[in-house]
Short mmCIF file of C-alpha atoms and ligand atoms in Angstrom, two decimals:
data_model
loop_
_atom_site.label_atom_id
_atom_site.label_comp_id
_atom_site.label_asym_id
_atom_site.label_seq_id
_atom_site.Cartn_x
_atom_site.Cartn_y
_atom_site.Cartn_z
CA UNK A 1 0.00 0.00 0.00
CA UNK A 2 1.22 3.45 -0.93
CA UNK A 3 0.57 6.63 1.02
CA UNK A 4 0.71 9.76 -0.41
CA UNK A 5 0.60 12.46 2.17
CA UNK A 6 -0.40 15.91 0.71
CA UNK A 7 0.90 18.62 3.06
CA UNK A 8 -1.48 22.08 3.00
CA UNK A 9 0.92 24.99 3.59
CA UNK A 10 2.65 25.23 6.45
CA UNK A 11 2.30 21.14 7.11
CA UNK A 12 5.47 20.14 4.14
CA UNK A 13 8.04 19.53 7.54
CA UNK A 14 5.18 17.30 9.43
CA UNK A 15 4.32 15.69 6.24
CA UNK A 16 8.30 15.42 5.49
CA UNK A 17 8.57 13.40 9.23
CA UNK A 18 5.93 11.39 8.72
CA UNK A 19 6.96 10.27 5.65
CA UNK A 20 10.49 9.41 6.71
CA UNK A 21 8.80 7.17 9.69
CA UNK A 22 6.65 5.20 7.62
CA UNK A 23 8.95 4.84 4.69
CA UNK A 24 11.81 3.63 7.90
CA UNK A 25 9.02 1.54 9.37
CA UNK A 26 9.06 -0.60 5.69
CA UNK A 27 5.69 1.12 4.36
CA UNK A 28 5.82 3.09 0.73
CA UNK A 29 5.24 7.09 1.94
CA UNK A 30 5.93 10.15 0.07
CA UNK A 31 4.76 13.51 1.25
CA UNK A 32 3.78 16.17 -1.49
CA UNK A 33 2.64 19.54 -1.26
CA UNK A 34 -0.85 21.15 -1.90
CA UNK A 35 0.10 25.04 -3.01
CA UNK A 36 -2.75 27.83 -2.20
CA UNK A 37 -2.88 30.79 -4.50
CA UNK A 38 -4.31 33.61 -2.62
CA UNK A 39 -6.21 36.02 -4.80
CA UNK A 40 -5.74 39.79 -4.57
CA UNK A 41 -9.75 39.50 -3.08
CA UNK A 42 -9.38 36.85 -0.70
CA UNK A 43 -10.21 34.10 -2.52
CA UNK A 44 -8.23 31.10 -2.69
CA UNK A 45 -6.68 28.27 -5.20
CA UNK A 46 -5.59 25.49 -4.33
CA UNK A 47 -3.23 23.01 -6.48
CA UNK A 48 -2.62 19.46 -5.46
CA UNK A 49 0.02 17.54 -6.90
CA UNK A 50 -1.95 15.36 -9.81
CA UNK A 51 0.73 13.48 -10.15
CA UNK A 52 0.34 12.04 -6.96
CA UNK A 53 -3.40 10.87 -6.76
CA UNK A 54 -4.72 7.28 -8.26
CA UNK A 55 -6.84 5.17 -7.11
CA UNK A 56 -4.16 2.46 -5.73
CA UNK A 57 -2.49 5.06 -3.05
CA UNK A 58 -3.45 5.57 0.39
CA UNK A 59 -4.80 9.80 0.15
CA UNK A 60 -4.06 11.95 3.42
CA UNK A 61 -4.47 15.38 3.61
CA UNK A 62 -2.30 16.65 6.37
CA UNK A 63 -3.65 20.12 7.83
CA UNK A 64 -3.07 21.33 11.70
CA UNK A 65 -6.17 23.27 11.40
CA UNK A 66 -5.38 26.39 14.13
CA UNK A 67 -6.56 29.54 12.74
CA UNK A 68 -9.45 27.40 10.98
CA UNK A 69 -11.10 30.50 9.44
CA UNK A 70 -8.15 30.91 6.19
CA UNK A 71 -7.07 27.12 6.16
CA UNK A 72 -11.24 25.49 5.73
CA UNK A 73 -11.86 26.84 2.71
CA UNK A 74 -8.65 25.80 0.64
CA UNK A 75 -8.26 22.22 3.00
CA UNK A 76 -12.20 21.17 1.43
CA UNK A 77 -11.45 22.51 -1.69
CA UNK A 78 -8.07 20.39 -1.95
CA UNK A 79 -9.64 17.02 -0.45
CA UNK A 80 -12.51 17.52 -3.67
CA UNK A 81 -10.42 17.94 -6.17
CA UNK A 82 -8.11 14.77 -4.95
CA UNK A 83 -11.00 12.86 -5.33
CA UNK A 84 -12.36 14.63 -8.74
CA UNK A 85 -8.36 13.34 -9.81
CA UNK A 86 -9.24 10.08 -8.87
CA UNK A 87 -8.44 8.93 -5.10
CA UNK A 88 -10.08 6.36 -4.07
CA UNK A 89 -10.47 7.54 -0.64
CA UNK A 90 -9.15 10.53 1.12
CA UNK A 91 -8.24 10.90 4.90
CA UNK A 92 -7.28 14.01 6.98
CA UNK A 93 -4.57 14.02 9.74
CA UNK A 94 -5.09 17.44 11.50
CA UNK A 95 -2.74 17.18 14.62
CA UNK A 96 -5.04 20.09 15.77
CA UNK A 97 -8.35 20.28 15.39
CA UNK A 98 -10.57 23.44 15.36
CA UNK A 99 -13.75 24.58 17.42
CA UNK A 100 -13.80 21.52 19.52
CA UNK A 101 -14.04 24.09 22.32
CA UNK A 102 -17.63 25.33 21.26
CA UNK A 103 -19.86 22.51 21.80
CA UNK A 104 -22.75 23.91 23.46
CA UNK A 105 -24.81 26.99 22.38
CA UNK A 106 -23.89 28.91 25.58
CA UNK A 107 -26.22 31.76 24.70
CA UNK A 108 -29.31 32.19 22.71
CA UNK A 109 -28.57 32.34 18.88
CA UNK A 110 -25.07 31.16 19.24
CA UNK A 111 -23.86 28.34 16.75
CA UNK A 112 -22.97 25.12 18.11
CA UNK A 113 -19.46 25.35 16.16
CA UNK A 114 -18.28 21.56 16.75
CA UNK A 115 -20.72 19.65 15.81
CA UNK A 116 -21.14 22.19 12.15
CA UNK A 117 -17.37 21.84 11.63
CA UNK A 118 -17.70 18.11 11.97
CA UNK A 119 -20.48 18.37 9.68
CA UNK A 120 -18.47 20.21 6.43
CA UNK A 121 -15.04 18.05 7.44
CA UNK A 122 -17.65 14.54 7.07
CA UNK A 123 -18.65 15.34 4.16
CA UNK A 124 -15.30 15.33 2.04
CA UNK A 125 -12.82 13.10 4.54
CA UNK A 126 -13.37 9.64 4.58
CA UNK A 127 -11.54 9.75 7.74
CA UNK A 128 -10.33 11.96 10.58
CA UNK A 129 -7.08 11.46 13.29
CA UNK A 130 -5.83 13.93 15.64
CA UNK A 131 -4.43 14.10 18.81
CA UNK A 132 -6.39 15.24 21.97
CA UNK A 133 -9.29 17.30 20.83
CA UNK A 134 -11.11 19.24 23.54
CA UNK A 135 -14.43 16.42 24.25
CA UNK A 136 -15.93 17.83 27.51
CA UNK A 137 -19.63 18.00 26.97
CA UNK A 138 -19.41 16.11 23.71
CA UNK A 139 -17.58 13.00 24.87
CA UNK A 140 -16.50 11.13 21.77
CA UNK A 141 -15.57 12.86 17.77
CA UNK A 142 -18.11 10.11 17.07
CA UNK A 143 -20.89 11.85 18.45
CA UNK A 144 -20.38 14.86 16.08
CA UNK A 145 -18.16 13.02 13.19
CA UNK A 146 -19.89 10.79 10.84
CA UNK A 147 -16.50 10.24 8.63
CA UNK A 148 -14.53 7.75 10.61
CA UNK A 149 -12.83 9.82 13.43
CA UNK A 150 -9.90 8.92 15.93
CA UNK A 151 -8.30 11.01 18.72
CA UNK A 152 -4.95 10.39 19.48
CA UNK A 153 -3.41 11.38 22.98
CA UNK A 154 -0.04 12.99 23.76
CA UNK A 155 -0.32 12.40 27.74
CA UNK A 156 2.08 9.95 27.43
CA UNK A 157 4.65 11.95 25.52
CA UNK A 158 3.91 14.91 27.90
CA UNK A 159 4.12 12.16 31.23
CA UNK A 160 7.71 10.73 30.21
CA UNK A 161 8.47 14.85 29.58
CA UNK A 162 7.75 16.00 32.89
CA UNK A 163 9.28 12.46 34.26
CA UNK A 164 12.87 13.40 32.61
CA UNK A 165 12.63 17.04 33.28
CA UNK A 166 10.85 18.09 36.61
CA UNK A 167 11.86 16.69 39.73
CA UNK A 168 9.04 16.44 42.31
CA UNK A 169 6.24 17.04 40.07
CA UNK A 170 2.72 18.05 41.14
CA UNK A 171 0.63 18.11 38.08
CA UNK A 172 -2.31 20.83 38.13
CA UNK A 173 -5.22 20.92 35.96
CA UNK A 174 -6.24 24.74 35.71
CA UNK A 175 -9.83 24.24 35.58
CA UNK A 176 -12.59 20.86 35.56
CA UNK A 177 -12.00 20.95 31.95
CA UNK A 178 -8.54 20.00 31.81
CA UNK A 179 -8.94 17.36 34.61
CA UNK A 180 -8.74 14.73 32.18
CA UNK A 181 -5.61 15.65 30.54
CA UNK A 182 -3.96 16.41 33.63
CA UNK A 183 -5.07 13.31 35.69
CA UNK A 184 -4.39 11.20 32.49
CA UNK A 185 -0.50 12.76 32.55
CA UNK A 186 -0.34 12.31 36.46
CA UNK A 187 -0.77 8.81 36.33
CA UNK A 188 1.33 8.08 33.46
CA UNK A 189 4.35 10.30 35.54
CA UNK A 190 3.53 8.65 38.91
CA UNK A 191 2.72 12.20 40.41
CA UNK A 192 0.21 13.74 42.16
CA UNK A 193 -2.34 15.90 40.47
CA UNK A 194 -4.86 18.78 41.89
CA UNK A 195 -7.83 19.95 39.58
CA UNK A 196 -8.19 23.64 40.28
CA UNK A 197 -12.01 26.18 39.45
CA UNK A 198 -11.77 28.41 36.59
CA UNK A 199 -14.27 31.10 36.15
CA UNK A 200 -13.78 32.66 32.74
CA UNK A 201 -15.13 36.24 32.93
CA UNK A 202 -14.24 36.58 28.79
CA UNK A 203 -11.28 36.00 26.09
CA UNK A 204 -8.93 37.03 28.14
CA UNK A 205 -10.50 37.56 31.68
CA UNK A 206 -10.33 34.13 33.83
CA UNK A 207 -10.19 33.75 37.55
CA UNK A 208 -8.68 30.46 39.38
CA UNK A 209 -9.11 29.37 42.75
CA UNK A 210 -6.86 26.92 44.35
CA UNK A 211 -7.31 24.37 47.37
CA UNK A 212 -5.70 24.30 50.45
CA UNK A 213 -2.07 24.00 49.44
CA UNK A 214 0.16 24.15 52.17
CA UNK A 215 0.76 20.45 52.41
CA UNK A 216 2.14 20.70 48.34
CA UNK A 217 4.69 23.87 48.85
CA UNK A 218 7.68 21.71 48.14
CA UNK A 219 6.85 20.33 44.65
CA UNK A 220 7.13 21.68 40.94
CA UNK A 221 3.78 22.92 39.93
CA UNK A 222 3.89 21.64 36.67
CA UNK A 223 -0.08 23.25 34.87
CA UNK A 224 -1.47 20.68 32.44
CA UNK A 225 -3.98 21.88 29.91
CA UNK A 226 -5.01 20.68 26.73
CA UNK A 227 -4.90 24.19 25.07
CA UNK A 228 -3.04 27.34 25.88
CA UNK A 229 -4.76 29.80 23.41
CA UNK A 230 -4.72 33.94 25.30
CA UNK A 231 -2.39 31.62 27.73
CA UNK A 232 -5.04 33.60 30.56
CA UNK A 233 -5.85 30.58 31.96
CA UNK A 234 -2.12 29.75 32.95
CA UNK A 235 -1.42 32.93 33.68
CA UNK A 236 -4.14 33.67 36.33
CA UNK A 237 -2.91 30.14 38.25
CA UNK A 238 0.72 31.07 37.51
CA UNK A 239 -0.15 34.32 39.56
CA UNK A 240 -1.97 32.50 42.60
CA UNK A 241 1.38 30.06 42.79
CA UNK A 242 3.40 33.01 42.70
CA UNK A 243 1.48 34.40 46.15
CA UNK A 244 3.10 30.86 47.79
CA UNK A 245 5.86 31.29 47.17
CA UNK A 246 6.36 27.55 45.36
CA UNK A 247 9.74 26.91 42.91
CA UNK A 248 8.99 27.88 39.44
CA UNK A 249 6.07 25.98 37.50
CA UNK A 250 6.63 24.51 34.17
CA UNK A 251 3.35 24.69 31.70
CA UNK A 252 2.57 21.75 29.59
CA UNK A 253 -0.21 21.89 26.98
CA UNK A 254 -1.43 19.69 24.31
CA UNK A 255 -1.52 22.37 21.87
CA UNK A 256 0.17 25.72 21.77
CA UNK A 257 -1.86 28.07 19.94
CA UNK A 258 -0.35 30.79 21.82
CA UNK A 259 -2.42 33.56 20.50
CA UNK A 260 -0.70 37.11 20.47
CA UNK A 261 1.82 37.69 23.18
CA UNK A 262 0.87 34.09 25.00
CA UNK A 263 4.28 32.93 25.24
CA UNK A 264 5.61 35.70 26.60
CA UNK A 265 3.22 36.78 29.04
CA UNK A 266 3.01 33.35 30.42
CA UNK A 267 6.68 33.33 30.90
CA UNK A 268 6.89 36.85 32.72
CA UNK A 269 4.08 35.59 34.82
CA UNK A 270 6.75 32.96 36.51
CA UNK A 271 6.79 29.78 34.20
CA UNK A 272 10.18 28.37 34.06
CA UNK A 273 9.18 26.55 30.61
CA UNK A 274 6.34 26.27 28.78
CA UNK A 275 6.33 23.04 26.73
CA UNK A 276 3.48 22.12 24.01
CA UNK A 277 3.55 19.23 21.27
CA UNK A 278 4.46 20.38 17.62
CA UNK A 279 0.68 20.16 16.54
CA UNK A 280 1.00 23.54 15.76
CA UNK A 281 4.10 25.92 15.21
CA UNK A 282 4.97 27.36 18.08
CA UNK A 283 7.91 29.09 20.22
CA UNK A 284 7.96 27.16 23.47
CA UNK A 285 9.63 24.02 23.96
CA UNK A 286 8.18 21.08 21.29
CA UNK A 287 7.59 17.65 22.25
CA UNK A 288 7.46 15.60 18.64
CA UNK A 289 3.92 13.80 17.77
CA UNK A 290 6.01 12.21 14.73
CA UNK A 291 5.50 8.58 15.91
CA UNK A 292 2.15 8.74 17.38
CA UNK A 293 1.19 10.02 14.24
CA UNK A 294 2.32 7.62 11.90
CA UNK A 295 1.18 4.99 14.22
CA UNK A 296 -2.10 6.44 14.36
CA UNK A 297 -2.50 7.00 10.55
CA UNK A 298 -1.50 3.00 9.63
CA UNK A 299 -4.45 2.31 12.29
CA UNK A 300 -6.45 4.07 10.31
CA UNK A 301 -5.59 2.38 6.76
CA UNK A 302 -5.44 -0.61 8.52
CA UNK A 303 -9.28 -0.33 9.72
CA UNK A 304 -10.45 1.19 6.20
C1 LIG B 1 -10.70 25.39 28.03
O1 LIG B 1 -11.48 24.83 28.71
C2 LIG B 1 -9.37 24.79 27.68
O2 LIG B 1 -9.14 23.59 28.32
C3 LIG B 1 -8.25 25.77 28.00
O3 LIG B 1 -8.16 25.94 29.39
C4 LIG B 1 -8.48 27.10 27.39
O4 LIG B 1 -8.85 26.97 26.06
C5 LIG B 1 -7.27 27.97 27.47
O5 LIG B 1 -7.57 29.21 26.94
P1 LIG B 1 -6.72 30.49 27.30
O6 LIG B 1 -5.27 30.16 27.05
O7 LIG B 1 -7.24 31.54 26.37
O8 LIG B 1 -6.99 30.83 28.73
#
């Protein structure tokens, strides 16, 4: 089985790794390049590599999809026209995946953003993988996905991380939200974990309230959250560890989005690292998803 991976811009160096796994791991990859042509009014064009597509290869889109609104249109248009050129089937690997966060109409009118996106990325994927989308009050991609949908997880990449690099760790989830990712990463590092209350007040307004802590003074906070997007979150508990006086937490997150000045803010607000998978491009310290990845795309052909 061949598998052509078609990289959207901005995905050629993940495509590039994943290709160099597979092919290593005996299995016939190449990675390609989709090109979008951005039109003096906003439209786009998208070119796949024609040569690339028949009907015997293995078709994956690969497309991190943070900052969803530029990278839909071009991603659908691309995974149509692979299968106008002939491919038999077409999958999408987006190590990130968008709008995961707005499941619930929260106020009257609002749109229920995760279960529409789910709706337009069904309808042209035959298949979907990524790595730790946000489920809280949708529980499974299944729920929302009708294309064939897999979540990968990172905790244990992030677990053997913190295990290497932090010595006494106590892993804190910011808010109820991230209590899975952070108890999931506490086990897997043999540390404790405390699941702090987040009240977010807007974008980038968020109050946290911790426990009783005296009893945890000595150890590395080390935050776990899934996402650090305004990095407001982090940087409101970051604050209340800084009243205690407690060595230097490190901030681990699934996916660094690290939206506007993020990074740095979360830093001058005490972090000695912040550390994120390479889902997306980032500046903070990247833990590589190449393996999981690849592993988690053959499961997927392998299943088809
Ligand atoms: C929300 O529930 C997520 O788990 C993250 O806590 C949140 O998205 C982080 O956002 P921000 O960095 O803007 O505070």
């Amino acid at each position: 089985m061949r598998i052509v991976l078609h990289a959207m811009p901005g995905n050629e160096s993940t495509a590039d790794r994943l290709a160099q796994v597979l092919a290593a791991a005996g299995h016939a990859a190449h990675s390609s390049v989709c090109t979008v042509h951005r039109f003096p009014d906003g439209e786009s064009l998208p070119t796949v590599d024609a040569e690339q597509v028949n009907p015997d290869s293995e078709t994956v889109l690969v497309c991190t999809l943070d900052k969803p609104d530029t990278k839909t249109v071009p991603l659908l248009l691309a995974a149509a026209t692979l299968r106008e050129l002939g491919a038999r089937r077409v999958g999408l690997l987006a190590p990130y995946l968008a709008y995961m966060r707005q499941d619930a109409r929260f106020a009257p009118g609002q749109a229920v953003s995760a279960r529409i996106y789910a709706g337009m990325l069904s309808q042209h994927f035959d298949w979907v993988l990524t790595v730790d989308p946000h489920l809280h009050r949708i529980h499974r991609l299944e729920e929302i996905y009708t294309a064939r949908s897999r979540a990968l997880t990172a905790a244990p990449l992030l677990a053997d991380w913190i295990a290497r690099n932090v010595d006494d760790p106590l892993i804190i989830g910011p808010d109820e939200e991230s209590a899975q990712w952070a108890k999931a990463v506490a086990s897997l590092a043999g540390a404790p974990v405390q699941v702090l209350r987040k009240t977010r007040l807007g974008d980038r307004a968020v109050r946290v309230q911790l426990p009783e802590f005296s009893s945890w003074r000595d150890y590395t906070p080390v935050l776990v959250d899934d996402v650090i997007s305004t990095g407001r979150t982090l940087i409101a508990t970051l604050e209340q560890l800084r009243r205690l006086g407690t060595p230097a937490p490190v901030c681990v997150a699934v996916h660094g989005l690290c939206a506007g000045d993020a990074l740095p803010a979360i830093l001058a607000a005490g972090a000695a690292h912040v550390v994120c998978s390479n889902s997306v491009a980032h500046n903070a310290i990247p833990i590589d998803l190449t393996e999981l990845l690849a592993a988690g795309i053959l499961a997927m052909l392998a299943a088809a």
